Amino acid sequence: MLPKIGILCAGDDELAPFLPLLDRRSVRRQAMLTIHEGWISGVPAAALYSGVCKVNAAIAAQVLIDSCRVEAIINAGTAGGIDPSISIFDTVISTETAYHDVAEDILTEFHPWMDSIWFPGDPFLLSLATQAAQDSGRPVRFGRMVTGEAFLSGPGTEAVRSAFHPLCADMESAAVAHVCHANGIPFLSIRTITDSADRSAAACFEENCRRASEIAAQVTHALLKRLAVSESYPIEKGELP
């Protein structure tokens, strides 16, 4: 049986392209969230938007795990480019994700007692994403993402680039990865770039969000179609680390 996949977006524009893809869609409310459940290309799925920021994303991730019983979560949506080689409307898929605004020892010396600050992307989802990148026909990059509570610009961007060497930054991915790590749930983030290191972040985000959201949904859909025809599904709810 195919695993049930949670699709977590930050905003309604990022969720919107997924809703027409959901067959036999049902809708319910929990924790002030609207949850859409159904099937995308034969894969059981639950999709929602959390609202912006780490806490909202974490709440939504735990709802997907506990209430919707998803067996993996894909955080899909938009991000700001940090690496100079990243262009607007490129899609970045997370090989690993970290907070850029949390002290390192918070995660390594305290719960969840990690070996490093980086949450890895799930290997099986990454393998599907590699195939999906070819299917989508879009520019797709694999690499590091970082998460923090504010748009980065000017000196802040350079400080994050120097410390973490990420391709992009957002406000939710690491929080979703954190919750997935604590629950033993596979995680992957798929983010399309709305603004780059040399462009005004907030203004470009508003201008490019809808188109970037559509692209991120297309790449995510290509991954789900690959999952639907995969001969093995090494995704299941794991034991707590």
mmCIF file of C-alpha atoms in Angstrom:
data_model
loop_
_atom_site.group_PDB
_atom_site.id
_atom_site.type_symbol
_atom_site.label_atom_id
_atom_site.label_comp_id
_atom_site.label_asym_id
_atom_site.label_seq_id
_atom_site.Cartn_x
_atom_site.Cartn_y
_atom_site.Cartn_z
ATOM 1 C CA MET A 1 0.000 0.000 0.000
ATOM 2 C CA LEU A 2 1.265 3.461 -0.871
ATOM 3 C CA PRO A 3 2.291 5.620 2.095
ATOM 4 C CA LYS A 4 0.142 8.624 2.952
ATOM 5 C CA ILE A 5 2.016 11.862 2.257
ATOM 6 C CA GLY A 6 1.519 15.130 4.094
ATOM 7 C CA ILE A 7 1.925 18.298 2.031
ATOM 8 C CA LEU A 8 2.589 21.303 4.220
ATOM 9 C CA CYS A 9 2.656 24.802 2.742
ATOM 10 C CA ALA A 10 3.179 28.082 4.538
ATOM 11 C CA GLY A 11 0.512 30.141 2.770
ATOM 12 C CA ASP A 12 -2.700 29.785 0.828
ATOM 13 C CA ASP A 13 -1.051 30.760 -2.469
ATOM 14 C CA GLU A 14 1.436 27.916 -1.989
ATOM 15 C CA LEU A 15 -1.317 25.405 -1.219
ATOM 16 C CA ALA A 16 -3.666 26.507 -4.032
ATOM 17 C CA PRO A 17 -1.983 24.579 -6.898
ATOM 18 C CA PHE A 18 -2.341 21.311 -4.983
ATOM 19 C CA LEU A 19 -6.095 21.509 -4.427
ATOM 20 C CA PRO A 20 -7.149 20.717 -8.034
ATOM 21 C CA LEU A 21 -4.836 17.691 -7.934
ATOM 22 C CA LEU A 22 -6.648 16.084 -4.981
ATOM 23 C CA ASP A 23 -9.172 13.456 -6.112
ATOM 24 C CA ARG A 24 -12.137 12.624 -3.842
ATOM 25 C CA ARG A 25 -11.174 15.569 -1.660
ATOM 26 C CA SER A 26 -12.642 15.954 1.821
ATOM 27 C CA VAL A 27 -12.138 18.971 4.061
ATOM 28 C CA ARG A 28 -12.105 19.322 7.830
ATOM 29 C CA ARG A 29 -10.818 21.731 10.457
ATOM 30 C CA GLN A 30 -8.471 21.169 13.378
ATOM 31 C CA ALA A 31 -6.303 23.504 15.466
ATOM 32 C CA MET A 32 -7.512 26.456 13.329
ATOM 33 C CA LEU A 33 -6.167 24.660 10.227
ATOM 34 C CA THR A 34 -8.130 23.542 7.157
ATOM 35 C CA ILE A 35 -7.056 20.037 6.150
ATOM 36 C CA HIS A 36 -7.676 18.701 2.632
ATOM 37 C CA GLU A 37 -7.461 14.918 2.227
ATOM 38 C CA GLY A 38 -7.692 12.758 -0.877
ATOM 39 C CA TRP A 39 -5.438 11.196 -3.513
ATOM 40 C CA ILE A 40 -2.908 12.810 -5.826
ATOM 41 C CA SER A 41 -2.100 10.569 -8.810
ATOM 42 C CA GLY A 42 -3.144 7.583 -6.720
ATOM 43 C CA VAL A 43 -1.062 8.553 -3.671
ATOM 44 C CA PRO A 44 -3.053 9.175 -0.465
ATOM 45 C CA ALA A 45 -2.372 12.710 0.729
ATOM 46 C CA ALA A 46 -3.313 15.330 3.296
ATOM 47 C CA ALA A 47 -2.546 18.952 2.442
ATOM 48 C CA LEU A 48 -2.816 22.190 4.393
ATOM 49 C CA TYR A 49 -1.268 25.594 4.859
ATOM 50 C CA SER A 50 0.122 26.403 8.267
ATOM 51 C CA GLY A 51 0.615 30.140 8.260
ATOM 52 C CA VAL A 52 4.056 31.718 8.251
ATOM 53 C CA CYS A 53 6.770 31.082 10.858
ATOM 54 C CA LYS A 54 8.312 28.185 12.703
ATOM 55 C CA VAL A 55 5.700 27.623 15.408
ATOM 56 C CA ASN A 56 2.788 27.595 12.963
ATOM 57 C CA ALA A 57 4.655 25.132 10.749
ATOM 58 C CA ALA A 58 5.432 22.887 13.717
ATOM 59 C CA ILE A 59 1.775 22.841 14.816
ATOM 60 C CA ALA A 60 0.678 21.884 11.324
ATOM 61 C CA ALA A 61 3.308 19.152 11.023
ATOM 62 C CA GLN A 62 2.207 17.539 14.282
ATOM 63 C CA VAL A 63 -1.447 17.683 13.203
ATOM 64 C CA LEU A 64 -0.557 15.923 9.946
ATOM 65 C CA ILE A 65 1.275 13.211 11.881
ATOM 66 C CA ASP A 66 -1.167 12.669 14.750
ATOM 67 C CA SER A 67 -4.545 13.359 13.155
ATOM 68 C CA CYS A 68 -4.010 12.605 9.474
ATOM 69 C CA ARG A 69 -1.608 9.708 10.135
ATOM 70 C CA VAL A 70 0.738 10.719 7.329
ATOM 71 C CA GLU A 71 3.878 8.629 6.879
ATOM 72 C CA ALA A 72 6.053 11.358 5.337
ATOM 73 C CA ILE A 73 5.864 15.139 4.995
ATOM 74 C CA ILE A 74 6.848 17.301 2.044
ATOM 75 C CA ASN A 75 7.161 21.002 2.835
ATOM 76 C CA ALA A 76 6.360 22.676 -0.483
ATOM 77 C CA GLY A 77 6.340 26.331 -1.408
ATOM 78 C CA THR A 78 8.638 29.298 -1.891
ATOM 79 C CA ALA A 79 11.989 30.527 -0.593
ATOM 80 C CA GLY A 80 14.509 33.306 -0.986
ATOM 81 C CA GLY A 81 17.731 32.616 -2.847
ATOM 82 C CA ILE A 82 20.935 32.960 -0.822
ATOM 83 C CA ASP A 83 23.623 31.404 -2.996
ATOM 84 C CA PRO A 84 24.580 33.809 -5.827
ATOM 85 C CA SER A 85 24.150 31.025 -8.389
ATOM 86 C CA ILE A 86 20.439 30.648 -7.590
ATOM 87 C CA SER A 87 17.967 32.363 -9.909
ATOM 88 C CA ILE A 88 14.333 33.334 -9.461
ATOM 89 C CA PHE A 89 12.018 30.389 -10.264
ATOM 90 C CA ASP A 90 14.761 27.810 -9.702
ATOM 91 C CA THR A 91 13.557 25.020 -7.409
ATOM 92 C CA VAL A 92 15.662 23.889 -4.457
ATOM 93 C CA ILE A 93 15.239 20.464 -2.846
ATOM 94 C CA SER A 94 16.678 20.016 0.621
ATOM 95 C CA THR A 95 19.557 17.649 1.191
ATOM 96 C CA GLU A 96 19.690 19.075 4.726
ATOM 97 C CA THR A 97 17.991 21.856 6.630
ATOM 98 C CA ALA A 98 18.930 23.954 9.684
ATOM 99 C CA TYR A 99 17.846 27.010 11.659
ATOM 100 C CA HIS A 100 19.985 30.075 11.035
ATOM 101 C CA ASP A 101 18.665 31.865 14.126
ATOM 102 C CA VAL A 102 18.968 29.163 16.821
ATOM 103 C CA ALA A 103 22.139 28.590 18.851
ATOM 104 C CA GLU A 104 23.834 25.317 17.872
ATOM 105 C CA ASP A 105 23.844 23.796 21.360
ATOM 106 C CA ILE A 106 20.056 24.132 21.694
ATOM 107 C CA LEU A 107 19.622 21.113 19.409
ATOM 108 C CA THR A 108 22.742 19.134 20.286
ATOM 109 C CA GLU A 109 22.846 19.531 24.074
ATOM 110 C CA PHE A 110 19.093 19.425 24.632
ATOM 111 C CA HIS A 111 16.088 17.695 23.045
ATOM 112 C CA PRO A 112 16.269 16.242 20.404
ATOM 113 C CA TRP A 113 20.027 15.666 21.138
ATOM 114 C CA MET A 114 21.148 15.810 17.527
ATOM 115 C CA ASP A 115 24.653 15.054 16.305
ATOM 116 C CA SER A 116 24.674 18.349 14.374
ATOM 117 C CA ILE A 117 22.376 21.276 13.631
ATOM 118 C CA TRP A 118 21.363 19.803 10.249
ATOM 119 C CA PHE A 119 18.173 17.826 9.647
ATOM 120 C CA PRO A 120 18.821 15.523 6.644
ATOM 121 C CA GLY A 121 16.367 15.046 3.813
ATOM 122 C CA ASP A 122 14.966 11.521 3.600
ATOM 123 C CA PRO A 123 17.116 9.388 1.238
ATOM 124 C CA PHE A 124 14.180 7.663 -0.457
ATOM 125 C CA LEU A 125 12.313 10.926 -1.039
ATOM 126 C CA LEU A 126 15.527 12.440 -2.358
ATOM 127 C CA SER A 127 15.908 9.553 -4.799
ATOM 128 C CA LEU A 128 12.364 10.154 -6.055
ATOM 129 C CA ALA A 129 13.075 13.883 -6.228
ATOM 130 C CA THR A 130 16.098 13.246 -8.433
ATOM 131 C CA GLN A 131 13.854 11.432 -10.892
ATOM 132 C CA ALA A 132 11.113 14.045 -10.529
ATOM 133 C CA ALA A 133 13.579 16.831 -11.335
ATOM 134 C CA GLN A 134 14.197 15.202 -14.708
ATOM 135 C CA ASP A 135 10.468 14.740 -15.291
ATOM 136 C CA SER A 136 9.536 18.312 -14.419
ATOM 137 C CA GLY A 137 11.714 19.989 -17.028
ATOM 138 C CA ARG A 138 12.431 22.766 -14.512
ATOM 139 C CA PRO A 139 15.762 24.030 -13.166
ATOM 140 C CA VAL A 140 16.170 22.068 -9.921
ATOM 141 C CA ARG A 141 19.039 22.259 -7.439
ATOM 142 C CA PHE A 142 19.784 20.000 -4.486
ATOM 143 C CA GLY A 143 21.452 21.442 -1.398
ATOM 144 C CA ARG A 144 21.168 23.098 1.976
ATOM 145 C CA MET A 145 18.257 25.203 3.194
ATOM 146 C CA VAL A 146 18.085 27.388 6.289
ATOM 147 C CA THR A 147 15.114 28.680 8.258
ATOM 148 C CA GLY A 148 14.572 31.812 10.338
ATOM 149 C CA GLU A 149 11.825 34.204 11.365
ATOM 150 C CA ALA A 150 12.469 37.149 9.027
ATOM 151 C CA PHE A 151 13.224 38.056 5.414
ATOM 152 C CA LEU A 152 16.976 38.259 4.918
ATOM 153 C CA SER A 153 18.581 41.243 3.231
ATOM 154 C CA GLY A 154 21.871 43.132 3.157
ATOM 155 C CA PRO A 155 24.363 42.180 5.874
ATOM 156 C CA GLY A 156 21.971 39.576 7.258
ATOM 157 C CA THR A 157 22.056 37.647 4.000
ATOM 158 C CA GLU A 158 25.837 37.703 3.847
ATOM 159 C CA ALA A 159 26.163 36.536 7.464
ATOM 160 C CA VAL A 160 23.887 33.559 6.833
ATOM 161 C CA ARG A 161 25.647 32.728 3.571
ATOM 162 C CA SER A 162 29.051 32.721 5.246
ATOM 163 C CA ALA A 163 27.956 30.685 8.268
ATOM 164 C CA PHE A 164 25.768 28.033 6.614
ATOM 165 C CA HIS A 165 26.443 28.035 2.835
ATOM 166 C CA PRO A 166 22.780 27.400 1.946
ATOM 167 C CA LEU A 167 21.148 27.646 -1.443
ATOM 168 C CA CYS A 168 18.051 29.324 -0.007
ATOM 169 C CA ALA A 169 16.238 30.473 3.125
ATOM 170 C CA ASP A 170 12.644 30.310 4.346
ATOM 171 C CA MET A 171 10.641 30.572 7.566
ATOM 172 C CA GLU A 172 9.339 27.008 8.039
ATOM 173 C CA SER A 173 11.396 24.133 6.593
ATOM 174 C CA ALA A 174 13.658 23.437 9.577
ATOM 175 C CA ALA A 175 10.695 23.550 11.962
ATOM 176 C CA VAL A 176 8.858 20.909 9.914
ATOM 177 C CA ALA A 177 12.043 18.850 9.692
ATOM 178 C CA HIS A 178 12.460 19.196 13.479
ATOM 179 C CA VAL A 179 8.976 17.798 14.147
ATOM 180 C CA CYS A 180 9.504 14.993 11.631
ATOM 181 C CA HIS A 181 12.830 14.106 13.258
ATOM 182 C CA ALA A 182 11.239 13.900 16.708
ATOM 183 C CA ASN A 183 8.468 11.636 15.370
ATOM 184 C CA GLY A 184 10.617 9.407 13.132
ATOM 185 C CA ILE A 185 8.857 10.672 9.985
ATOM 186 C CA PRO A 186 10.608 11.097 6.600
ATOM 187 C CA PHE A 187 10.903 14.728 5.496
ATOM 188 C CA LEU A 188 11.761 16.701 2.380
ATOM 189 C CA SER A 189 11.431 20.374 1.465
ATOM 190 C CA ILE A 190 10.751 21.549 -2.098
ATOM 191 C CA ARG A 191 11.005 25.325 -2.480
ATOM 192 C CA THR A 192 10.920 27.522 -5.584
ATOM 193 C CA ILE A 193 12.772 30.827 -5.474
ATOM 194 C CA THR A 194 10.831 34.100 -5.407
ATOM 195 C CA ASP A 195 13.756 36.443 -4.758
ATOM 196 C CA SER A 196 17.528 36.222 -5.065
ATOM 197 C CA ALA A 197 20.462 37.577 -3.083
ATOM 198 C CA ASP A 198 20.704 40.695 -5.243
ATOM 199 C CA ARG A 199 16.966 41.530 -5.304
ATOM 200 C CA SER A 200 14.645 43.088 -2.704
ATOM 201 C CA ALA A 201 13.220 40.145 -0.763
ATOM 202 C CA ALA A 202 9.791 41.328 0.356
ATOM 203 C CA ALA A 203 8.881 43.106 -2.906
ATOM 204 C CA CYS A 204 9.986 40.221 -5.123
ATOM 205 C CA PHE A 205 8.193 37.685 -2.949
ATOM 206 C CA GLU A 206 4.842 39.394 -3.451
ATOM 207 C CA GLU A 207 5.441 39.684 -7.192
ATOM 208 C CA ASN A 208 6.603 36.109 -7.772
ATOM 209 C CA CYS A 209 4.876 34.036 -5.084
ATOM 210 C CA ARG A 210 2.023 32.646 -7.171
ATOM 211 C CA ARG A 211 4.188 31.530 -10.092
ATOM 212 C CA ALA A 212 6.855 30.072 -7.784
ATOM 213 C CA SER A 213 4.143 28.199 -5.867
ATOM 214 C CA GLU A 214 2.862 26.647 -9.082
ATOM 215 C CA ILE A 215 6.355 25.465 -9.996
ATOM 216 C CA ALA A 216 6.969 23.961 -6.545
ATOM 217 C CA ALA A 217 3.663 22.110 -6.809
ATOM 218 C CA GLN A 218 4.592 20.788 -10.267
ATOM 219 C CA VAL A 219 7.907 19.398 -8.992
ATOM 220 C CA THR A 220 6.185 17.903 -5.934
ATOM 221 C CA HIS A 221 3.525 16.344 -8.153
ATOM 222 C CA ALA A 222 6.240 14.801 -10.320
ATOM 223 C CA LEU A 223 7.724 13.236 -7.172
ATOM 224 C CA LEU A 224 4.339 11.810 -6.136
ATOM 225 C CA LYS A 225 3.835 10.311 -9.597
ATOM 226 C CA ARG A 226 7.229 8.641 -9.262
ATOM 227 C CA LEU A 227 6.190 7.317 -5.840
ATOM 228 C CA ALA A 228 2.977 5.904 -7.321
ATOM 229 C CA VAL A 229 4.913 3.689 -9.758
ATOM 230 C CA SER A 230 7.811 2.833 -7.452
ATOM 231 C CA GLU A 231 8.313 -0.876 -6.825
ATOM 232 C CA SER A 232 9.248 -0.376 -3.171
ATOM 233 C CA TYR A 233 8.068 2.038 -0.505
ATOM 234 C CA PRO A 234 10.608 2.223 2.335
ATOM 235 C CA ILE A 235 8.485 4.856 4.089
ATOM 236 C CA GLU A 236 6.688 4.005 7.263
ATOM 237 C CA LYS A 237 6.103 5.629 10.597
ATOM 238 C CA GLY A 238 9.322 5.050 12.490
ATOM 239 C CA GLU A 239 10.168 4.561 16.123
ATOM 240 C CA LEU A 240 11.238 7.613 18.078
ATOM 241 C CA PRO A 241 14.971 8.232 17.690
#
